[in-house]
Coordinates of C-alpha atoms and ligand atoms in Angstrom, one line a residue:
M15 CA -23.1 60.2 -27.5
K16 CA -24.9 58.0 -30.0
L17 CA -28.6 58.7 -30.6
I18 CA -31.3 56.3 -31.7
V19 CA -34.7 57.9 -32.6
V20 CA -37.8 55.7 -32.4
V21 CA -41.0 56.9 -34.1
G22 CA -44.4 55.3 -34.7
G23 CA -46.3 54.9 -37.9
V24 CA -50.0 54.2 -38.8
I25 CA -51.6 53.8 -35.4
S26 CA -50.9 54.9 -31.8
G27 CA -50.3 52.1 -29.3
V28 CA -48.2 50.2 -31.9
G29 CA -45.6 49.2 -29.3
K30 CA -42.9 51.9 -29.6
G31 CA -42.3 51.7 -25.8
I32 CA -41.5 48.0 -25.8
A33 CA -39.5 48.4 -29.0
T34 CA -37.4 51.2 -27.4
A35 CA -37.0 49.1 -24.2
S36 CA -36.0 46.1 -26.3
I37 CA -33.4 48.0 -28.4
G38 CA -31.9 49.3 -25.2
K39 CA -31.8 45.8 -23.7
I40 CA -30.1 44.5 -26.8
L41 CA -27.4 47.2 -26.7
Q42 CA -26.8 46.5 -23.0
Q43 CA -26.3 42.8 -23.9
Y44 CA -23.5 43.9 -26.3
G45 CA -21.8 45.8 -23.5
Y46 CA -23.0 49.3 -24.0
S47 CA -24.6 51.7 -21.5
V48 CA -28.0 52.9 -22.5
T49 CA -30.6 55.3 -21.4
A50 CA -33.9 56.3 -22.9
V51 CA -36.0 59.4 -23.1
K52 CA -39.7 59.5 -23.7
I53 CA -41.2 62.5 -25.5
D54 CA -44.9 63.1 -24.9
P55 CA -45.9 65.8 -27.4
Y56 CA -48.9 66.9 -25.3
I57 CA -49.2 70.3 -23.4
N58 CA -49.7 68.7 -20.0
F59 CA -46.6 69.4 -17.8
D60 CA -46.6 65.7 -16.7
A61 CA -48.9 62.7 -16.4
G62 CA -49.9 63.5 -12.7
T63 CA -53.3 64.9 -13.5
M64 CA -54.2 62.5 -16.3
R65 CA -56.9 60.0 -16.0
P66 CA -55.3 56.6 -15.7
T67 CA -58.3 54.9 -17.4
E68 CA -57.5 57.0 -20.5
H69 CA -53.8 57.3 -20.4
G70 CA -52.8 54.1 -18.6
E71 CA -50.9 54.0 -15.3
V72 CA -49.1 57.0 -13.9
W73 CA -45.5 55.9 -13.4
V74 CA -43.6 57.3 -10.5
T75 CA -39.8 57.8 -10.5
D76 CA -37.4 57.8 -7.6
D77 CA -37.1 61.5 -7.8
G78 CA -40.8 62.1 -7.6
G79 CA -41.8 62.4 -11.3
E80 CA -45.3 61.4 -12.4
I81 CA -44.7 60.1 -15.8
D82 CA -46.1 58.2 -18.7
Q83 CA -45.9 54.4 -18.2
D84 CA -43.3 53.9 -20.9
L85 CA -40.6 54.9 -18.4
G86 CA -41.7 51.8 -16.5
N87 CA -41.0 49.6 -19.5
Y88 CA -37.5 51.1 -19.8
E89 CA -36.8 50.4 -16.2
R90 CA -38.1 46.9 -16.4
F91 CA -35.9 46.1 -19.4
F92 CA -32.8 48.1 -18.4
G93 CA -32.8 47.2 -14.7
Y94 CA -32.0 50.5 -13.2
E95 CA -33.8 53.7 -12.1
I96 CA -34.6 56.4 -14.8
P97 CA -35.0 60.0 -13.5
K98 CA -37.9 62.2 -14.3
K99 CA -35.8 64.5 -16.6
N100 CA -36.0 61.6 -19.1
N101 CA -39.6 62.5 -19.9
I102 CA -40.1 65.6 -22.0
T103 CA -43.5 67.1 -22.7
T104 CA -44.3 70.0 -24.9
G105 CA -45.6 71.8 -21.8
Q106 CA -42.3 71.5 -20.1
V107 CA -40.4 72.8 -23.2
Y108 CA -42.6 75.9 -23.5
R109 CA -42.7 76.5 -19.8
E110 CA -38.9 76.5 -19.7
L111 CA -38.7 79.0 -22.6
I112 CA -41.4 81.3 -21.3
D113 CA -39.9 81.4 -17.8
K114 CA -36.5 82.2 -19.3
E115 CA -38.0 84.9 -21.5
R116 CA -39.9 86.5 -18.5
S117 CA -36.8 86.6 -16.4
G118 CA -34.9 88.3 -19.2
G119 CA -32.8 85.3 -20.2
F120 CA -33.1 86.0 -23.9
L121 CA -31.8 89.6 -23.6
G122 CA -34.3 91.2 -25.9
Q123 CA -34.3 88.5 -28.7
T124 CA -37.5 87.4 -30.3
V125 CA -38.2 83.9 -29.0
E126 CA -39.4 81.8 -31.9
V127 CA -40.6 78.2 -32.5
I128 CA -37.5 77.7 -34.6
P129 CA -34.8 77.6 -33.3
H130 CA -35.7 78.0 -29.6
V131 CA -38.1 75.1 -29.3
P132 CA -35.8 72.5 -31.0
N133 CA -32.8 73.9 -29.1
E134 CA -34.5 73.3 -25.8
I135 CA -35.5 69.8 -26.9
K136 CA -31.9 69.1 -27.9
R137 CA -30.5 70.5 -24.7
R138 CA -32.8 68.1 -22.7
I139 CA -31.8 65.1 -24.8
K140 CA -28.1 65.8 -24.4
E141 CA -28.5 66.3 -20.7
S142 CA -30.2 62.9 -20.3
G143 CA -27.7 61.1 -22.5
K144 CA -24.5 62.7 -21.4
D145 CA -23.3 59.8 -19.2
Y146 CA -24.3 57.0 -21.5
D147 CA -23.0 55.4 -24.7
F148 CA -26.5 55.5 -26.2
V149 CA -29.6 57.6 -25.7
I150 CA -32.7 56.2 -27.3
V151 CA -35.4 58.8 -27.8
E152 CA -39.0 57.6 -28.3
I153 CA -41.2 60.3 -29.9
G154 CA -44.7 59.7 -28.7
G155 CA -47.7 59.8 -31.0
T156 CA -47.9 58.9 -34.6
L157 CA -46.2 60.2 -37.7
G158 CA -48.3 62.9 -39.4
E159 CA -49.4 64.5 -36.2
Y160 CA -48.8 68.2 -36.1
Q161 CA -47.5 68.2 -32.6
N162 CA -44.6 65.8 -33.4
L163 CA -43.0 68.1 -35.9
P164 CA -40.7 70.1 -33.5
Y165 CA -39.3 66.9 -32.2
L166 CA -38.5 65.5 -35.6
F167 CA -36.9 68.8 -36.4
A168 CA -34.8 68.6 -33.3
A169 CA -33.7 65.0 -34.1
K170 CA -32.6 66.1 -37.6
S171 CA -30.7 69.0 -36.1
L172 CA -29.0 66.7 -33.6
E173 CA -28.0 64.5 -36.5
L174 CA -26.2 67.5 -38.0
E175 CA -24.4 68.1 -34.7
L176 CA -23.4 64.5 -33.9
G177 CA -22.8 63.3 -37.4
K178 CA -24.8 60.8 -39.5
E179 CA -22.9 57.8 -38.3
N180 CA -23.9 58.6 -34.7
V181 CA -27.7 58.8 -35.3
A182 CA -30.0 56.0 -36.3
Y183 CA -33.8 56.1 -36.9
V184 CA -36.2 53.3 -36.2
L185 CA -39.7 53.3 -37.4
V186 CA -42.2 51.0 -35.6
S187 CA -45.1 50.6 -37.9
F188 CA -48.4 48.7 -38.0
L189 CA -49.3 46.3 -40.8
P190 CA -53.0 45.5 -40.8
I191 CA -54.6 42.3 -42.1
P192 CA -58.1 43.4 -43.2
H193 CA -60.7 40.7 -42.7
N194 CA -62.1 40.9 -46.1
I195 CA -58.7 40.6 -47.8
G196 CA -57.0 38.3 -45.3
E197 CA -53.5 39.5 -46.3
M198 CA -51.1 41.8 -44.6
K199 CA -50.9 45.2 -46.2
T200 CA -47.8 47.3 -46.4
K201 CA -49.2 50.5 -47.9
P202 CA -50.0 52.3 -44.7
T203 CA -46.3 51.7 -43.6
Q204 CA -45.1 53.0 -47.0
L205 CA -47.1 56.1 -46.4
A206 CA -45.7 56.5 -42.9
I207 CA -42.2 56.3 -44.3
K208 CA -43.1 59.0 -46.8
L209 CA -44.3 61.2 -43.9
L210 CA -41.0 60.7 -42.2
N211 CA -39.1 61.5 -45.4
E212 CA -40.9 64.9 -45.5
A213 CA -39.1 65.7 -42.3
G214 CA -35.8 64.8 -44.0
I215 CA -35.6 61.5 -42.2
F216 CA -35.0 58.1 -43.8
P217 CA -35.5 55.2 -41.4
D218 CA -32.6 52.9 -41.0
F219 CA -34.7 50.1 -39.6
V220 CA -38.4 49.4 -39.8
L221 CA -40.0 47.1 -37.2
C222 CA -43.2 45.7 -38.6
R223 CA -45.9 45.2 -35.9
G224 CA -48.8 43.0 -36.8
R225 CA -50.9 40.1 -35.8
E226 CA -48.6 37.8 -37.7
R227 CA -45.1 37.6 -38.9
L228 CA -44.0 39.5 -42.0
D229 CA -43.4 37.2 -44.9
E230 CA -40.5 37.6 -47.4
V231 CA -42.7 38.9 -50.2
R232 CA -43.8 41.9 -48.1
R233 CA -40.4 42.4 -46.6
N234 CA -39.0 42.8 -50.1
K235 CA -41.8 45.0 -51.1
L236 CA -41.2 47.4 -48.3
E237 CA -37.5 47.4 -48.9
Q238 CA -37.9 48.2 -52.5
N239 CA -40.8 50.7 -52.4
A240 CA -39.4 52.7 -49.5
N241 CA -35.7 52.4 -50.2
I242 CA -34.8 50.5 -47.0
A243 CA -31.5 48.6 -47.0
T244 CA -31.7 44.8 -47.3
G245 CA -32.1 43.1 -44.0
C246 CA -33.3 46.2 -42.2
V247 CA -37.0 45.5 -42.2
F248 CA -37.9 43.3 -39.2
S249 CA -40.8 41.3 -38.2
A250 CA -42.5 42.2 -34.9
P251 CA -45.6 39.9 -34.6
D252 CA -47.8 39.9 -31.5
V253 CA -46.3 38.0 -28.6
K254 CA -47.5 36.3 -25.5
S255 CA -45.1 38.2 -23.3
V256 CA -43.4 41.5 -24.0
Y257 CA -40.1 40.1 -22.7
R258 CA -40.1 37.9 -25.9
V259 CA -39.6 41.0 -28.1
P260 CA -35.8 41.6 -27.7
L261 CA -35.3 37.8 -28.3
N262 CA -37.3 38.0 -31.5
F263 CA -35.4 41.0 -32.7
E264 CA -32.1 39.2 -31.9
A265 CA -33.3 36.2 -33.9
E266 CA -33.1 38.5 -36.9
K267 CA -29.7 39.9 -35.8
F268 CA -31.0 43.3 -35.0
G269 CA -28.2 44.0 -32.5
S270 CA -25.3 43.4 -34.8
K271 CA -27.0 45.2 -37.7
L272 CA -27.6 48.3 -35.5
L273 CA -24.0 48.3 -34.2
G274 CA -22.8 47.8 -37.8
R275 CA -24.8 50.8 -38.9
M276 CA -23.1 52.9 -36.2
N277 CA -19.6 51.6 -36.9
L278 CA -19.4 49.8 -33.6
E279 CA -18.2 46.4 -32.5
A280 CA -19.7 44.3 -29.8
K281 CA -18.0 44.9 -26.5
K282 CA -19.2 41.6 -25.1
Q283 CA -21.2 38.6 -26.4
P284 CA -24.8 38.6 -25.3
D285 CA -26.0 36.1 -22.7
W286 CA -29.7 35.8 -22.9
N287 CA -30.1 32.6 -20.8
T288 CA -31.7 34.1 -17.7
W289 CA -33.9 36.5 -19.7
R290 CA -35.0 33.6 -22.0
K291 CA -35.8 31.3 -19.0
I292 CA -37.9 34.0 -17.3
T293 CA -39.8 34.7 -20.6
E294 CA -40.5 31.0 -21.1
T295 CA -41.9 30.6 -17.6
I296 CA -44.1 33.6 -18.1
E297 CA -45.3 32.3 -21.5
N298 CA -45.8 28.6 -20.6
P299 CA -46.0 28.0 -16.8
E300 CA -46.6 24.5 -15.5
K301 CA -49.0 25.8 -12.9
T302 CA -51.1 29.0 -12.8
L303 CA -52.2 30.8 -9.7
K304 CA -55.4 32.8 -9.6
I305 CA -55.1 36.3 -8.1
G306 CA -58.0 38.6 -7.4
M307 CA -57.3 42.3 -7.9
I308 CA -59.9 44.2 -5.9
G309 CA -60.6 47.7 -7.3
K310 CA -63.3 50.1 -8.5
Y311 CA -63.7 49.3 -12.1
V312 CA -67.4 49.6 -12.8
D313 CA -67.4 51.8 -15.9
I314 CA -64.0 51.1 -17.2
G315 CA -64.2 47.6 -18.6
S316 CA -61.4 45.1 -18.4
F317 CA -59.6 46.4 -21.5
A318 CA -58.4 49.7 -20.0
L319 CA -57.7 48.0 -16.7
T320 CA -54.7 46.1 -17.7
D321 CA -53.0 49.3 -18.6
S322 CA -54.1 51.2 -15.4
Y323 CA -52.3 48.6 -13.3
I324 CA -49.5 47.5 -15.7
S325 CA -46.8 47.7 -13.1
V326 CA -48.7 45.5 -10.6
N327 CA -49.4 43.0 -13.4
E328 CA -45.8 42.9 -14.4
S329 CA -44.6 42.6 -10.8
L330 CA -46.8 39.5 -10.4
K331 CA -45.3 38.0 -13.6
H332 CA -41.8 38.6 -12.4
A333 CA -42.4 37.1 -9.0
G334 CA -44.3 34.2 -10.7
A335 CA -41.3 33.5 -13.0
H336 CA -39.0 33.2 -10.0
V337 CA -41.4 30.9 -8.1
G338 CA -41.9 28.9 -11.3
V339 CA -45.6 29.6 -11.7
G340 CA -47.9 31.6 -13.9
V341 CA -50.2 34.3 -12.4
E342 CA -53.6 34.9 -13.8
I343 CA -55.2 38.1 -12.7
E344 CA -58.9 38.4 -12.2
W345 CA -60.4 41.8 -11.8
V346 CA -63.0 42.0 -9.0
D347 CA -65.1 45.0 -8.8
A348 CA -65.2 46.1 -5.1
K349 CA -68.8 47.4 -5.7
Q350 CA -69.8 43.9 -6.6
I351 CA -68.5 42.7 -3.2
E352 CA -70.6 45.4 -1.5
K353 CA -73.7 44.0 -3.2
E354 CA -73.1 40.3 -3.2
G355 CA -70.6 39.6 -0.4
T356 CA -67.2 37.9 -0.5
D357 CA -68.2 34.6 -2.0
V358 CA -66.4 35.6 -5.2
L359 CA -63.1 35.5 -3.3
K360 CA -63.3 31.7 -2.6
D361 CA -61.5 30.6 -5.7
F362 CA -58.4 32.8 -5.4
N363 CA -55.0 31.8 -4.3
G364 CA -54.4 35.3 -3.1
I365 CA -55.9 38.8 -3.3
I366 CA -54.4 42.3 -3.9
V367 CA -55.9 45.6 -3.0
P368 CA -54.0 48.0 -5.2
G369 CA -53.7 51.8 -5.1
G370 CA -56.7 54.0 -5.5
F371 CA -58.4 57.2 -4.7
G372 CA -61.8 58.3 -3.4
G373 CA -64.8 56.6 -1.8
S374 CA -66.2 54.4 -4.5
G375 CA -66.0 50.7 -3.6
V376 CA -64.2 51.3 -0.4
E377 CA -66.5 49.2 1.8
G378 CA -66.1 46.3 -0.7
K379 CA -62.3 46.6 -0.4
I380 CA -62.5 46.6 3.4
A381 CA -64.8 43.5 3.3
A382 CA -62.3 41.7 1.0
V383 CA -59.4 42.5 3.5
K384 CA -61.5 41.1 6.3
Y385 CA -62.2 38.0 4.4
A386 CA -58.5 37.5 3.6
R387 CA -57.5 38.1 7.3
E388 CA -60.1 35.7 8.7
N389 CA -59.5 32.9 6.1
N390 CA -55.7 32.9 6.0
L391 CA -55.9 34.0 2.3
P392 CA -52.7 35.6 1.2
F393 CA -53.2 39.4 1.0
L394 CA -51.0 42.1 -0.4
G395 CA -52.1 45.7 0.2
L396 CA -50.5 48.5 -1.9
C397 CA -50.9 52.1 -0.7
Y398 CA -54.7 52.5 -0.5
G399 CA -54.6 48.7 0.2
L400 CA -52.6 49.4 3.4
Q401 CA -55.0 52.1 4.4
M402 CA -57.9 49.7 3.9
A403 CA -56.2 47.0 6.0
V404 CA -55.6 49.5 8.8
I405 CA -59.2 50.7 8.7
E406 CA -60.4 47.0 8.7
Y407 CA -58.2 46.2 11.7
A408 CA -59.3 49.3 13.6
R409 CA -63.0 48.6 13.1
N410 CA -63.1 44.8 13.5
V411 CA -60.3 44.0 15.9
C412 CA -59.8 47.3 17.9
N413 CA -63.5 47.8 18.0
L414 CA -63.2 51.4 16.7
G415 CA -66.5 51.3 15.0
N416 CA -66.7 53.8 12.0
A417 CA -63.0 54.1 11.8
H418 CA -62.2 55.5 8.4
T419 CA -59.9 57.6 6.3
T420 CA -60.6 61.3 6.2
E421 CA -60.3 61.1 2.4
V422 CA -63.7 59.3 2.4
E423 CA -65.2 60.4 5.7
P424 CA -63.9 63.7 6.9
K425 CA -66.0 63.6 10.1
T426 CA -65.2 60.0 11.2
P427 CA -64.8 59.7 15.0
H428 CA -61.7 57.6 14.4
P429 CA -59.5 59.0 11.6
V430 CA -57.0 56.2 11.5
I431 CA -55.9 57.4 8.1
D432 CA -55.5 61.1 7.8
I433 CA -53.5 64.0 6.4
L434 CA -50.9 65.0 8.9
P435 CA -50.9 68.7 9.6
T436 CA -47.2 68.9 10.0
Q437 CA -46.7 67.0 6.8
K438 CA -48.8 69.4 4.9
A439 CA -46.8 72.4 6.2
L440 CA -43.5 70.7 5.4
M441 CA -44.6 69.8 1.9
E442 CA -45.8 73.2 1.2
K443 CA -42.6 74.7 2.3
S444 CA -40.4 72.5 0.2
E445 CA -42.9 72.9 -2.7
Y446 CA -42.8 69.4 -4.1
G447 CA -46.1 68.9 -5.7
G448 CA -48.5 70.3 -3.2
T449 CA -49.6 67.7 -0.6
M450 CA -48.6 64.5 -2.3
R451 CA -45.8 62.3 -1.0
L452 CA -44.1 61.4 -4.3
G453 CA -41.1 59.3 -5.2
A454 CA -38.7 57.2 -3.2
Y455 CA -38.5 57.5 0.6
A456 CA -36.2 55.6 3.0
A457 CA -37.7 53.3 5.6
V458 CA -36.1 51.4 8.4
L459 CA -37.4 47.9 8.9
K460 CA -37.9 46.0 12.1
E461 CA -36.0 42.8 12.1
S462 CA -37.9 39.5 12.7
T463 CA -40.7 40.6 10.4
K464 CA -41.7 38.9 7.2
V465 CA -41.0 42.2 5.3
F466 CA -37.5 42.4 6.7
D467 CA -36.8 38.7 5.7
L468 CA -38.1 39.3 2.2
Y469 CA -36.0 42.4 1.6
K470 CA -33.0 40.7 3.0
K471 CA -33.4 37.5 1.0
T472 CA -33.7 39.5 -2.3
G473 CA -30.7 41.7 -1.5
R474 CA -32.8 44.9 -1.3
L475 CA -31.5 46.2 2.0
E476 CA -29.5 49.4 1.5
K477 CA -26.6 50.5 3.7
D478 CA -26.8 54.1 4.9
G479 CA -29.1 55.2 2.1
N480 CA -26.4 55.6 -0.5
K481 CA -29.0 55.5 -3.2
V482 CA -31.2 58.1 -1.5
I483 CA -28.3 60.5 -1.3
Q484 CA -27.7 60.0 -5.0
I485 CA -31.2 61.5 -5.7
N486 CA -29.8 64.4 -3.7
E487 CA -32.9 65.3 -1.9
E488 CA -32.4 65.3 1.9
F489 CA -36.1 64.9 2.8
R490 CA -36.2 61.5 1.1
L491 CA -33.7 60.1 3.6
G492 CA -35.3 61.8 6.6
K493 CA -33.7 60.9 9.9
N494 CA -33.3 57.3 8.9
T495 CA -29.9 55.7 9.3
G496 CA -28.4 52.2 9.1
T497 CA -30.1 49.6 7.0
L498 CA -32.8 51.0 4.8
V499 CA -35.2 50.1 2.1
L500 CA -36.3 52.4 -0.6
E501 CA -39.7 52.3 -2.2
R502 CA -41.7 54.9 -4.2
H503 CA -44.8 56.7 -3.1
R504 CA -47.7 58.5 -4.5
H505 CA -50.3 59.4 -1.9
R506 CA -51.6 62.1 0.3
Y507 CA -52.9 60.3 3.4
E508 CA -50.9 58.5 6.1
V509 CA -51.6 56.1 9.0
N510 CA -52.5 58.5 11.8
P511 CA -49.6 58.3 14.4
L512 CA -52.2 58.7 17.2
Y513 CA -53.6 55.2 16.6
V514 CA -50.4 53.3 16.0
E515 CA -49.9 52.1 19.5
Q516 CA -53.5 50.9 19.9
L517 CA -53.3 49.0 16.6
E518 CA -50.0 47.4 17.5
K519 CA -51.3 46.3 20.9
A520 CA -54.1 44.6 19.1
G521 CA -51.6 42.6 17.1
L522 CA -51.0 44.5 13.9
V523 CA -47.3 44.8 13.4
F524 CA -45.9 48.0 11.7
G525 CA -42.7 46.5 10.4
G526 CA -41.2 49.6 8.9
F527 CA -41.4 53.4 9.0
H528 CA -39.9 56.6 7.7
T529 CA -38.8 59.1 10.3
R530 CA -39.0 62.6 9.0
H531 CA -36.6 65.3 9.9
D532 CA -39.3 66.7 12.3
G533 CA -39.3 63.3 14.1
T534 CA -42.8 62.1 12.9
N535 CA -42.9 58.5 12.0
L536 CA -44.8 57.6 8.9
M537 CA -45.9 53.9 8.8
E538 CA -44.6 52.2 5.6
F539 CA -45.3 48.5 6.2
C540 CA -47.7 46.4 8.3
E541 CA -48.2 42.7 8.6
L542 CA -50.0 40.0 10.7
P543 CA -47.4 37.5 12.2
N544 CA -49.8 34.6 12.5
H545 CA -51.2 34.8 9.0
L546 CA -49.9 32.9 6.0
F547 CA -49.2 36.2 4.3
F548 CA -51.0 39.4 5.3
V549 CA -48.7 42.2 4.3
A550 CA -49.4 45.8 3.2
T551 CA -47.3 48.8 2.4
Q552 CA -47.9 52.5 2.0
A553 CA -45.5 52.5 -0.9
H554 CA -45.8 51.2 -4.5
P555 CA -43.3 48.4 -4.7
E556 CA -44.6 47.6 -8.1
F557 CA -42.5 50.5 -9.4
K558 CA -39.3 48.6 -8.5
S559 CA -39.8 45.2 -9.9
Q560 CA -37.9 43.8 -12.9
P561 CA -37.9 40.4 -14.6
E562 CA -34.5 39.6 -13.2
D563 CA -35.0 41.2 -9.9
P564 CA -38.6 40.8 -8.6
S565 CA -40.0 43.0 -5.9
P566 CA -39.6 41.3 -2.4
L567 CA -43.2 41.8 -1.4
F568 CA -44.6 40.4 -4.6
L569 CA -42.2 37.4 -4.3
G570 CA -43.4 36.7 -0.8
F571 CA -47.0 37.1 -1.8
V572 CA -46.7 34.7 -4.8
E573 CA -44.8 32.2 -2.7
A574 CA -47.6 32.2 -0.1
A575 CA -50.3 32.1 -2.8
N576 CA -48.5 29.0 -4.3
S577 CA -48.7 27.3 -0.9
F578 CA -52.3 28.2 -0.1
K579 CA -54.8 25.3 -0.1
Ligands
LIG603 N1 -55.9 57.7 -1.8 C1 -54.9 57.4 -1.0 C2 -54.0 58.6 -0.6 O1 -54.0 59.6 -1.3 C3 -54.0 56.3 -1.6 C4 -53.3 56.7 -2.9 C5 -52.8 55.5 -3.6 O2 -53.2 54.4 -3.4 N2 -51.9 55.8 -4.5 O3 -53.3 58.6 0.4

């Protein structure tokens, strides 16, 4: 196993995640297998209970982990599923040790921060990396933070075990350009390197993030003042698209330098053609579609928003690149629709109602769905979006006035969206995260639906659930056999089976469902056959979209939006 450790200097949010993902992508291009581990030094056990507006999106893995969004970047760049064990938090490390101590696993020893904490961290990293040529470990936070120390210690200790030639350190640092001076400053990065040195670590590579490119003068200055080998300080300026980053690193020969540092040869020559083409379409499209994203945003502001729905944004870009168009997202506050009506939707080529929780803005979302349905406007509903579509159809087509979800209206006369009692019991028994349905679940699709056609055309139909079985959790497969699709979930409520027949009779087609072991069918997809594109899913397909392999539903949605008007 070869280890690459990525740390961040000067500020948080410097782009370590994209740097880590890009390094992995580059190594893959040279023929090596790669995985990545994200370390979050906080005490939370996972990101499940964290506020998305503060922390960004909660990423969901196939095996049901609720994780920091960086795992999403790794998957988008590497092109395969990363399991939840690849996210380590301090909370998990301590819980493991305390549980072991309580059950007598330490046989009377004193359990101490050194060596037990780094040992557990090392065990976890080795476990994640064991089947790969490389494991890249991204240590969250910024150098100098107290809570990072055990992780730097563990890295150093792994270096001793694996040998110096098998471990490389990458510092991603920030170089500010203060307004009053107007020049890029290297000092904060020099100090970050000094902090790293205090942990006994000398960075092999420094990636210099900044508004602009690093010039030669400053590159030399950093090399000299911090004893970095010539050619190992890289420029990492702001980019239009994150998919540009590995291309930029390669332009400075990062890959061959890294392999050289680790005494390795290229196993194959990189071929960046597809990746470059996708990146160029995302950066400079000939035509741009306007997509309205209907959510409850009032007090968040558009800045935090981009991060809260990062996977949806990226999925739209991937699909756009394949259709050959750019996608511009406009955030529409559902509460504004409640106050001012649906006029604001007139200029869009399509709308998305993404995932969400709680009652705020719900009537605005339902009004937006109605507008899309009645005006042949392409609509994609994601999780809560499907629930909104079902409520809208029940109310306005099936004449079930006041139909609602019991999440918002527990006493509704028509609980078309509800928690299923059997589901609750089942979930409690198997103890996976209380009442949430989390992670990938198999669904069988009805042929002759738009959804089926899209999954088929994109090669996403699975035979006999091979992949589900790989996750090794029987309940994910359920009783579904034959041709399946796999999408990830993160929700509590379901379409109430008691209303399915009535909704279908009125024209709403449920094109796919998951059959649980107890025989209950959970609706996974719905669509309207006579609409340009009116498709919703109970899942979160945005967690399975990559630049080179866009999500089928996003692809169908963008194609339809491109043909609208
Ligand atoms: N609030 C809904 C539920 O829990 C939808 C959740 C979501 O959109 N992720 O079922």
